[in-house]
Amino acid sequence: MGRPVVHFEIIGNDPAALRSYYGDLFDWEFRTGDAVTEAVSPPGAYGFVDGSTTGDGTGINGGVGGGEGYERRVLFYVDVPDVESALRRAESLGGTRRLGPERAPGGDLVIGHFTDPEGNLIGVAGPA
């Protein structure tokens, strides 16, 4: 396999209700805090799922967030060594940059979003 999927997001208009739904459905536990950027979720409204605490401990990390006015979507992030380079490559292949690179506050993580030629939103994440 090439680059691995390392994170997922579920974004909606009522993140608390979505966390309750997915928590009940899949027994997920959330740690609520800030998303990497307010373009994903307002401060304090993003619920993190630690993949190492789900099932047999081999799941990927994820999050449920959003709020009123946020575009509803399900999104996955692929690990890349350089987010800017990955976004440029996506564009050169017919994709469209939508976000980034954006650096996580106080963190060593950078993210970006692009749409593929059919309009599907994909995330990339890598080191700062």
PDB file of C-alpha atoms in Angstrom:
ATOM      1  CA  MET A   1       0.000   0.000   0.000  1.00  0.00           C
ATOM      2  CA  GLY A   2       1.138   3.576  -0.642  1.00  0.00           C
ATOM      3  CA  ARG A   3       0.430   6.391   1.819  1.00  0.00           C
ATOM      4  CA  PRO A   4      -1.836   5.338   4.755  1.00  0.00           C
ATOM      5  CA  VAL A   5      -5.098   6.900   5.903  1.00  0.00           C
ATOM      6  CA  VAL A   6      -4.361   8.370   9.347  1.00  0.00           C
ATOM      7  CA  HIS A   7      -7.459  10.332  10.386  1.00  0.00           C
ATOM      8  CA  PHE A   8     -11.159  10.667   9.586  1.00  0.00           C
ATOM      9  CA  GLU A   9     -13.682  13.419  10.225  1.00  0.00           C
ATOM     10  CA  ILE A  10     -17.448  13.548  10.336  1.00  0.00           C
ATOM     11  CA  ILE A  11     -18.662  17.140  10.137  1.00  0.00           C
ATOM     12  CA  GLY A  12     -22.267  18.239  10.583  1.00  0.00           C
ATOM     13  CA  ASN A  13     -24.535  21.000  11.832  1.00  0.00           C
ATOM     14  CA  ASP A  14     -24.998  19.550  15.346  1.00  0.00           C
ATOM     15  CA  PRO A  15     -21.684  18.031  16.462  1.00  0.00           C
ATOM     16  CA  ALA A  16     -22.950  17.162  19.959  1.00  0.00           C
ATOM     17  CA  ALA A  17     -25.823  15.137  18.488  1.00  0.00           C
ATOM     18  CA  LEU A  18     -23.443  13.454  16.021  1.00  0.00           C
ATOM     19  CA  ARG A  19     -21.065  12.513  18.846  1.00  0.00           C
ATOM     20  CA  SER A  20     -23.983  11.049  20.786  1.00  0.00           C
ATOM     21  CA  TYR A  21     -25.140   9.106  17.722  1.00  0.00           C
ATOM     22  CA  TYR A  22     -21.721   7.669  16.825  1.00  0.00           C
ATOM     23  CA  GLY A  23     -20.863   7.091  20.473  1.00  0.00           C
ATOM     24  CA  ASP A  24     -24.009   5.005  20.915  1.00  0.00           C
ATOM     25  CA  LEU A  25     -23.633   3.291  17.538  1.00  0.00           C
ATOM     26  CA  PHE A  26     -19.948   2.329  17.750  1.00  0.00           C
ATOM     27  CA  ASP A  27     -19.128   2.756  21.480  1.00  0.00           C
ATOM     28  CA  TRP A  28     -16.762   5.612  20.619  1.00  0.00           C
ATOM     29  CA  GLU A  29     -15.582   7.866  23.424  1.00  0.00           C
ATOM     30  CA  PHE A  30     -14.743  11.485  22.657  1.00  0.00           C
ATOM     31  CA  ARG A  31     -12.319  14.018  24.069  1.00  0.00           C
ATOM     32  CA  THR A  32     -13.773  17.405  23.125  1.00  0.00           C
ATOM     33  CA  GLY A  33     -11.449  20.263  22.215  1.00  0.00           C
ATOM     34  CA  ASP A  34     -10.308  22.430  19.346  1.00  0.00           C
ATOM     35  CA  ALA A  35      -9.879  21.247  15.766  1.00  0.00           C
ATOM     36  CA  VAL A  36      -6.676  22.004  13.859  1.00  0.00           C
ATOM     37  CA  THR A  37      -8.422  24.980  12.250  1.00  0.00           C
ATOM     38  CA  GLU A  38     -11.737  26.805  12.669  1.00  0.00           C
ATOM     39  CA  ALA A  39     -12.421  25.944   9.020  1.00  0.00           C
ATOM     40  CA  VAL A  40     -13.182  22.420  10.321  1.00  0.00           C
ATOM     41  CA  SER A  41     -15.005  23.165  13.581  1.00  0.00           C
ATOM     42  CA  PRO A  42     -15.403  26.063  16.027  1.00  0.00           C
ATOM     43  CA  PRO A  43     -13.252  26.089  19.186  1.00  0.00           C
ATOM     44  CA  GLY A  44     -14.355  23.531  21.769  1.00  0.00           C
ATOM     45  CA  ALA A  45     -16.763  21.716  19.436  1.00  0.00           C
ATOM     46  CA  TYR A  46     -14.513  19.016  17.979  1.00  0.00           C
ATOM     47  CA  GLY A  47     -14.670  15.533  19.515  1.00  0.00           C
ATOM     48  CA  PHE A  48     -11.530  13.414  19.081  1.00  0.00           C
ATOM     49  CA  VAL A  49     -11.682   9.602  18.877  1.00  0.00           C
ATOM     50  CA  ASP A  50      -8.448   7.820  19.810  1.00  0.00           C
ATOM     51  CA  GLY A  51      -8.122   4.856  17.462  1.00  0.00           C
ATOM     52  CA  SER A  52      -5.901   2.988  19.903  1.00  0.00           C
ATOM     53  CA  THR A  53      -8.804   2.751  22.380  1.00  0.00           C
ATOM     54  CA  THR A  54     -11.339   1.312  19.927  1.00  0.00           C
ATOM     55  CA  GLY A  55     -11.882  -2.369  19.162  1.00  0.00           C
ATOM     56  CA  ASP A  56      -8.582  -4.214  19.186  1.00  0.00           C
ATOM     57  CA  GLY A  57      -6.571  -0.971  19.339  1.00  0.00           C
ATOM     58  CA  THR A  58      -5.691  -0.867  15.657  1.00  0.00           C
ATOM     59  CA  GLY A  59      -8.177   1.796  14.563  1.00  0.00           C
ATOM     60  CA  ILE A  60      -7.260   5.180  13.179  1.00  0.00           C
ATOM     61  CA  ASN A  61      -7.810   8.459  14.998  1.00  0.00           C
ATOM     62  CA  GLY A  62     -10.801  10.537  14.051  1.00  0.00           C
ATOM     63  CA  GLY A  63     -13.033  13.391  14.996  1.00  0.00           C
ATOM     64  CA  VAL A  64     -16.618  14.588  14.922  1.00  0.00           C
ATOM     65  CA  GLY A  65     -17.230  18.332  14.727  1.00  0.00           C
ATOM     66  CA  GLY A  66     -18.764  21.181  12.822  1.00  0.00           C
ATOM     67  CA  GLY A  67     -21.653  23.388  13.801  1.00  0.00           C
ATOM     68  CA  GLU A  68     -24.242  25.605  12.196  1.00  0.00           C
ATOM     69  CA  GLY A  69     -23.026  26.795   8.828  1.00  0.00           C
ATOM     70  CA  TYR A  70     -20.380  24.089   8.400  1.00  0.00           C
ATOM     71  CA  GLU A  71     -20.509  21.926   5.290  1.00  0.00           C
ATOM     72  CA  ARG A  72     -21.678  18.397   6.154  1.00  0.00           C
ATOM     73  CA  ARG A  73     -19.184  15.791   5.043  1.00  0.00           C
ATOM     74  CA  VAL A  74     -17.230  12.664   5.820  1.00  0.00           C
ATOM     75  CA  LEU A  75     -13.539  13.141   5.164  1.00  0.00           C
ATOM     76  CA  PHE A  76     -10.387  11.087   5.510  1.00  0.00           C
ATOM     77  CA  TYR A  77      -6.790  12.273   5.758  1.00  0.00           C
ATOM     78  CA  VAL A  78      -3.817  10.619   4.109  1.00  0.00           C
ATOM     79  CA  ASP A  79      -0.350  10.901   5.665  1.00  0.00           C
ATOM     80  CA  VAL A  80       2.097  12.771   3.422  1.00  0.00           C
ATOM     81  CA  PRO A  81       5.668  13.950   4.018  1.00  0.00           C
ATOM     82  CA  ASP A  82       4.907  17.501   2.782  1.00  0.00           C
ATOM     83  CA  VAL A  83       1.372  18.944   2.661  1.00  0.00           C
ATOM     84  CA  GLU A  84       2.183  21.776   0.243  1.00  0.00           C
ATOM     85  CA  SER A  85       3.814  19.361  -2.202  1.00  0.00           C
ATOM     86  CA  ALA A  86       0.854  16.982  -1.958  1.00  0.00           C
ATOM     87  CA  LEU A  87      -1.611  19.804  -2.633  1.00  0.00           C
ATOM     88  CA  ARG A  88       0.409  20.973  -5.647  1.00  0.00           C
ATOM     89  CA  ARG A  89       0.521  17.392  -6.942  1.00  0.00           C
ATOM     90  CA  ALA A  90      -3.252  17.014  -6.472  1.00  0.00           C
ATOM     91  CA  GLU A  91      -3.765  20.218  -8.470  1.00  0.00           C
ATOM     92  CA  SER A  92      -1.406  19.104 -11.237  1.00  0.00           C
ATOM     93  CA  LEU A  93      -3.467  15.915 -11.623  1.00  0.00           C
ATOM     94  CA  GLY A  94      -6.758  17.800 -11.974  1.00  0.00           C
ATOM     95  CA  GLY A  95      -7.769  18.343  -8.344  1.00  0.00           C
ATOM     96  CA  THR A  96      -8.622  21.660  -6.692  1.00  0.00           C
ATOM     97  CA  ARG A  97      -7.048  22.979  -3.482  1.00  0.00           C
ATOM     98  CA  ARG A  98      -9.715  23.846  -0.896  1.00  0.00           C
ATOM     99  CA  LEU A  99      -7.699  24.478   2.291  1.00  0.00           C
ATOM    100  CA  GLY A 100      -4.161  24.783   3.426  1.00  0.00           C
ATOM    101  CA  PRO A 101      -1.620  24.183   4.300  1.00  0.00           C
ATOM    102  CA  GLU A 102      -2.881  25.009   7.816  1.00  0.00           C
ATOM    103  CA  ARG A 103      -0.717  24.422  10.881  1.00  0.00           C
ATOM    104  CA  ALA A 104      -2.294  23.071  14.079  1.00  0.00           C
ATOM    105  CA  PRO A 105      -2.088  25.579  16.938  1.00  0.00           C
ATOM    106  CA  GLY A 106       0.987  24.764  19.000  1.00  0.00           C
ATOM    107  CA  GLY A 107       1.434  21.487  17.190  1.00  0.00           C
ATOM    108  CA  ASP A 108       3.662  19.707  14.761  1.00  0.00           C
ATOM    109  CA  LEU A 109       0.845  18.891  12.333  1.00  0.00           C
ATOM    110  CA  VAL A 110      -0.109  20.565   9.046  1.00  0.00           C
ATOM    111  CA  ILE A 111      -3.282  19.742   7.106  1.00  0.00           C
ATOM    112  CA  GLY A 112      -4.734  20.523   3.702  1.00  0.00           C
ATOM    113  CA  HIS A 113      -7.895  19.710   1.750  1.00  0.00           C
ATOM    114  CA  PHE A 114      -8.443  19.227  -1.961  1.00  0.00           C
ATOM    115  CA  THR A 115     -11.227  17.974  -4.165  1.00  0.00           C
ATOM    116  CA  ASP A 116     -10.487  15.264  -6.695  1.00  0.00           C
ATOM    117  CA  PRO A 117     -11.595  15.649 -10.333  1.00  0.00           C
ATOM    118  CA  GLU A 118     -15.093  14.405  -9.387  1.00  0.00           C
ATOM    119  CA  GLY A 119     -15.488  16.816  -6.455  1.00  0.00           C
ATOM    120  CA  ASN A 120     -14.778  14.430  -3.547  1.00  0.00           C
ATOM    121  CA  LEU A 121     -13.116  16.206  -0.618  1.00  0.00           C
ATOM    122  CA  ILE A 122      -9.880  14.559   0.585  1.00  0.00           C
ATOM    123  CA  GLY A 123      -7.500  15.600   3.368  1.00  0.00           C
ATOM    124  CA  VAL A 124      -3.746  15.356   3.627  1.00  0.00           C
ATOM    125  CA  ALA A 125      -1.751  15.633   6.858  1.00  0.00           C
ATOM    126  CA  GLY A 126       1.937  15.813   7.563  1.00  0.00           C
ATOM    127  CA  PRO A 127       4.665  17.235   9.743  1.00  0.00           C
ATOM    128  CA  ALA A 128       5.078  20.970  10.234  1.00  0.00           C
TER     129      ALA A 128
END
